Amino acid sequence: MAFIDDIIVLAQTPSQDISKSALTLAGFSLLDWIVCGRAGISEPLSRKLRQLAEKEAGATEASVFGGARAPARMAALVNGATSHALDFDDTHFAHIGHLSVGIYPAALSAGEERDVSVRDVIAAFTVGAEVAIRIGMVLGAEHYNHGFHQTATAGAFGATVAAGRLYGLTDVQMRNAIGLCATRASGLKSQFGTMGKPYNAGIAASNGVECAQLAALDFTSAADALMGEQGFVETHNKGGDVATAWEIPPGKKFLFEDNKYKLHACCHGLHAMIE
């Protein structure tokens, strides 16, 4: 089975088959993410993004940190960037990035739009996070060291899957959504130290909602824009190792269970020195 087919199967995992320990941890991540988002409301970049949301206006589908409401895609953008503004959010070292800030904003925006339960949102996040981790492992450290911010790149695929589950995408539509994300995902480490770094998390969430919404309208994509010729992995890291990503299958363990939480508002790599 091709890697993209495995990803589709994972993306459509029935809720009852999701690891209970992973779901419990995802609930902790939701709380962690909300606290980070609320703490970032007064940050300058957060105010600027709320101004952009007000300027664009549109349907009031989803909540925005700071009290406003906006279309789901815009709410995901604002909330993703706001929650990453203080750099206090969780980290997954195999994924090499921050899962909650790129995926939960997409899941919650889509969930509010569809009026689903919190349990559904948490399940969608958990599966989306697992997809982001597996893709992140294929992209590997070389992708990150080359200058890509995996919170935004691999994270965007997780956001797409999470939103896609809540929009009820079929297998074909989910494949198209992932393919569209492959041409949309972006984010550079050169933005670190500027407003562009938390913006990376916002665009991951926004891209996820947009790609899922388009796929729900039967917008089409290349059959395998993730792993195919001139696809995302080939163009962003030719050294990707698919075998490593599936060494522990999701049925045996959700790798999300190795997620870590911060004690300090800075890059996780600095915590040992601070301690």
Coordinates of C-alpha atoms in Angstrom, one line a residue:
M1 CA 0.0 0.0 0.0
A2 CA 1.3 3.5 -0.9
F3 CA 2.1 6.0 1.9
I4 CA -0.8 8.2 0.8
D5 CA -3.2 5.3 1.1
D6 CA -2.0 4.6 4.6
I7 CA -2.5 8.3 5.4
I8 CA -6.1 8.2 4.1
V9 CA -6.8 5.1 6.2
L10 CA -5.3 6.8 9.3
A11 CA -7.3 10.0 8.5
Q12 CA -10.5 8.1 8.5
T13 CA -9.9 6.1 11.7
P14 CA -13.2 5.4 13.4
S15 CA -13.5 7.4 16.6
Q16 CA -13.9 4.1 18.7
D17 CA -10.5 2.9 17.3
I18 CA -8.5 6.0 18.5
S19 CA -6.2 5.3 21.4
K20 CA -7.9 6.3 24.7
S21 CA -4.6 7.5 26.2
A22 CA -4.0 9.6 23.1
L23 CA -7.5 11.1 23.4
T24 CA -6.9 11.9 27.1
L25 CA -3.6 13.6 26.2
A26 CA -5.4 15.5 23.4
G27 CA -7.8 16.8 26.0
F28 CA -4.8 18.1 28.0
S29 CA -3.5 19.7 24.8
L30 CA -6.8 21.5 24.2
L31 CA -6.6 23.0 27.7
D32 CA -2.9 23.9 27.1
W33 CA -3.7 25.5 23.7
I34 CA -6.6 27.5 25.1
V35 CA -4.4 28.9 27.9
C36 CA -1.7 29.8 25.4
G37 CA -4.2 31.5 23.1
R38 CA -5.8 33.5 25.9
A39 CA -2.4 34.6 27.1
G40 CA -1.5 35.8 23.6
I41 CA -4.6 38.0 23.1
S42 CA -2.9 41.3 23.8
E43 CA 0.2 40.6 21.7
P44 CA 0.7 43.1 18.9
L45 CA 0.5 40.4 16.1
S46 CA -2.8 39.2 17.6
R47 CA -4.3 42.6 17.5
K48 CA -3.2 43.1 13.9
L49 CA -4.7 39.8 12.8
R50 CA -8.0 40.6 14.5
Q51 CA -7.9 43.9 12.6
L52 CA -7.5 41.9 9.4
A53 CA -10.4 39.6 10.3
E54 CA -12.6 42.6 11.0
K55 CA -11.6 44.1 7.6
E56 CA -12.5 41.0 5.7
A57 CA -15.8 40.5 7.8
G58 CA -18.0 37.7 6.4
A59 CA -19.9 34.9 8.0
T60 CA -19.6 34.7 11.8
E61 CA -18.9 30.9 11.9
A62 CA -16.2 30.5 14.6
S63 CA -14.8 32.2 17.7
V64 CA -11.6 34.2 17.7
F65 CA -9.4 34.8 20.7
G66 CA -10.2 38.2 21.9
G67 CA -14.0 38.0 21.6
A68 CA -14.8 38.4 17.9
R69 CA -16.3 35.9 15.4
A70 CA -15.2 35.3 11.9
P71 CA -15.4 32.8 9.0
A72 CA -13.9 29.5 9.9
R73 CA -10.8 29.9 7.8
M74 CA -10.0 33.4 9.2
A75 CA -10.7 32.3 12.8
A76 CA -8.2 29.4 12.3
L77 CA -5.6 31.9 11.1
V78 CA -6.1 34.3 14.0
N79 CA -6.3 31.6 16.6
G80 CA -3.3 29.7 15.4
A81 CA -1.0 32.7 15.4
T82 CA -2.3 34.0 18.7
S83 CA -1.8 30.7 20.5
H84 CA 1.8 30.5 19.2
A85 CA 2.7 34.1 20.0
L86 CA 4.3 33.4 23.4
D87 CA 5.9 30.2 22.3
F88 CA 4.5 28.4 25.3
D89 CA 2.7 25.6 23.4
D90 CA 3.3 21.9 23.3
T91 CA 6.0 20.1 21.3
H92 CA 6.4 16.7 19.6
F93 CA 10.0 15.9 19.0
A94 CA 9.5 13.2 16.3
H95 CA 7.2 15.6 14.4
I96 CA 9.8 18.4 15.1
G97 CA 7.1 21.0 15.8
H98 CA 4.1 22.2 17.7
L99 CA 0.9 20.3 17.0
S100 CA -1.8 22.1 19.0
V101 CA -1.3 25.6 17.5
G102 CA -1.6 24.4 13.9
I103 CA -4.3 21.8 14.3
Y104 CA -6.6 22.7 17.1
P105 CA -7.6 26.1 15.5
A106 CA -8.6 24.3 12.4
A107 CA -10.5 21.6 14.3
L108 CA -12.4 24.1 16.5
S109 CA -13.3 26.4 13.6
A110 CA -14.6 23.5 11.6
G111 CA -16.3 22.1 14.7
E112 CA -18.1 25.3 15.5
E113 CA -19.2 25.7 11.9
R114 CA -20.6 22.2 11.9
D115 CA -21.9 22.4 15.5
V116 CA -20.3 19.2 16.6
S117 CA -19.4 18.0 20.1
V118 CA -16.1 18.7 21.9
R119 CA -15.5 15.0 21.8
D120 CA -15.6 15.1 18.0
V121 CA -13.2 18.0 17.9
I122 CA -10.7 16.2 20.2
A123 CA -10.9 13.0 18.1
A124 CA -10.4 15.0 14.9
F125 CA -7.4 16.8 16.5
T126 CA -5.9 13.5 17.7
V127 CA -6.0 11.9 14.3
G128 CA -4.8 15.1 12.6
A129 CA -1.9 15.3 15.0
E130 CA -1.0 11.7 14.3
V131 CA -1.0 12.4 10.5
A132 CA 1.2 15.4 11.0
I133 CA 3.7 13.4 13.1
R134 CA 3.9 10.6 10.6
I135 CA 4.4 13.1 7.7
G136 CA 6.8 15.0 9.8
M137 CA 8.9 11.9 10.4
V138 CA 9.1 11.3 6.6
L139 CA 10.2 14.9 6.1
G140 CA 12.7 14.4 8.9
A141 CA 15.3 16.6 10.5
E142 CA 16.8 17.4 7.1
H143 CA 13.6 19.2 6.2
Y144 CA 13.7 21.3 9.4
N145 CA 17.5 21.9 9.1
H146 CA 17.1 23.1 5.5
G147 CA 14.9 25.9 6.8
F148 CA 11.3 24.7 6.9
H149 CA 9.1 25.2 10.0
Q150 CA 7.4 21.9 10.4
T151 CA 4.7 23.4 12.6
A152 CA 3.5 25.0 9.4
T153 CA 4.4 22.4 6.8
A154 CA 3.7 18.9 8.3
G155 CA 1.2 20.7 10.6
A156 CA -0.9 21.9 7.7
F157 CA -1.6 18.3 6.7
G158 CA -2.7 17.5 10.2
A159 CA -5.0 20.6 10.2
T160 CA -6.4 19.5 6.8
V161 CA -7.2 16.0 8.1
A162 CA -8.7 17.3 11.4
A163 CA -11.0 19.8 9.5
G164 CA -11.7 17.2 6.8
R165 CA -13.0 14.7 9.4
L166 CA -15.4 17.3 10.9
Y167 CA -16.6 18.3 7.4
G168 CA -17.3 14.6 6.7
L169 CA -15.1 14.2 3.7
T170 CA -15.2 10.9 1.8
D171 CA -12.0 9.1 1.1
V172 CA -11.8 10.7 -2.3
Q173 CA -12.4 14.1 -0.9
M174 CA -9.8 13.6 1.9
R175 CA -7.2 12.6 -0.8
N176 CA -8.0 15.8 -2.7
A177 CA -7.8 17.8 0.5
I178 CA -4.4 16.4 1.3
G179 CA -3.3 17.0 -2.3
L180 CA -4.4 20.6 -2.1
C181 CA -2.6 21.0 1.2
A182 CA 0.6 19.8 -0.6
T183 CA 0.5 22.8 -2.8
R184 CA -0.5 25.2 0.0
A185 CA 1.6 24.2 3.0
S186 CA 4.5 26.6 3.8
G187 CA 6.5 28.1 6.6
L188 CA 10.1 29.1 7.0
K189 CA 12.4 29.2 10.0
S190 CA 13.9 32.4 8.7
Q191 CA 10.8 34.0 10.3
F192 CA 11.9 33.0 13.9
G193 CA 12.2 36.1 16.1
T194 CA 9.5 38.0 14.2
M195 CA 5.7 38.0 14.0
G196 CA 6.2 35.6 11.1
K197 CA 6.9 32.7 13.4
P198 CA 3.5 32.5 15.1
Y199 CA 2.0 33.5 11.7
N200 CA 3.3 30.2 10.5
A201 CA 1.1 28.3 12.9
G202 CA -1.9 30.4 11.8
I203 CA -1.4 29.7 8.1
A204 CA -1.1 25.9 8.9
A205 CA -4.6 26.1 10.5
S206 CA -6.0 28.3 7.9
N207 CA -4.7 26.2 5.0
G208 CA -6.2 23.1 6.7
V209 CA -9.7 24.6 6.8
E210 CA -9.4 26.0 3.3
C211 CA -8.3 22.8 1.7
A212 CA -10.9 20.8 3.5
Q213 CA -13.7 23.2 2.6
L214 CA -12.6 23.1 -1.1
A215 CA -12.5 19.3 -1.1
A216 CA -16.0 19.2 0.4
L217 CA -17.0 21.1 -2.7
D218 CA -15.4 18.4 -4.8
F219 CA -12.4 20.6 -5.8
T220 CA -9.9 18.2 -7.2
S221 CA -6.1 17.7 -6.8
A222 CA -3.3 15.5 -8.1
A223 CA -3.9 11.9 -7.0
D224 CA -0.7 11.8 -4.8
A225 CA 0.6 15.4 -4.4
L226 CA 2.2 14.3 -1.1
M227 CA 4.6 11.5 -2.1
G228 CA 4.2 11.4 -5.9
E229 CA 6.6 12.8 -8.6
Q230 CA 7.3 16.5 -7.8
G231 CA 5.1 16.1 -4.8
F232 CA 5.6 17.8 -1.4
V233 CA 8.1 15.3 0.1
E234 CA 10.1 15.0 -3.1
T235 CA 10.4 18.7 -3.5
H236 CA 10.9 19.5 0.2
N237 CA 13.2 16.6 1.3
K238 CA 14.5 13.9 -1.0
G239 CA 15.8 11.9 1.9
G240 CA 12.4 11.1 3.5
D241 CA 12.2 7.6 5.1
V242 CA 8.6 6.2 4.8
A243 CA 9.6 3.0 6.7
T244 CA 10.5 4.9 9.8
A245 CA 7.1 6.7 9.9
W246 CA 5.2 3.3 10.0
E247 CA 7.7 1.3 12.1
I248 CA 5.1 1.6 14.9
P249 CA 1.6 1.4 13.3
P250 CA -1.2 3.5 14.6
G251 CA -3.1 0.4 15.6
K252 CA -0.3 -0.4 18.1
K253 CA 0.4 3.0 19.4
F254 CA -0.5 6.6 18.6
L255 CA 2.8 8.5 18.5
F256 CA 1.0 11.6 19.7
E257 CA 1.2 10.0 23.2
D258 CA 4.8 11.2 23.3
N259 CA 3.7 14.8 23.1
K260 CA 5.5 17.2 25.6
Y261 CA 4.4 20.3 27.4
K262 CA 6.5 23.4 28.2
L263 CA 7.6 24.9 31.5
H264 CA 8.9 28.1 30.0
A265 CA 7.7 30.4 27.2
C266 CA 10.5 29.8 24.7
C267 CA 11.8 27.2 22.3
H268 CA 11.7 23.7 24.0
G269 CA 15.3 23.2 23.1
L270 CA 16.3 25.9 25.7
H271 CA 14.4 24.3 28.6
A272 CA 17.3 22.1 29.8
M273 CA 19.6 25.1 30.0
I274 CA 17.0 27.2 31.9
E275 CA 16.4 24.4 34.4

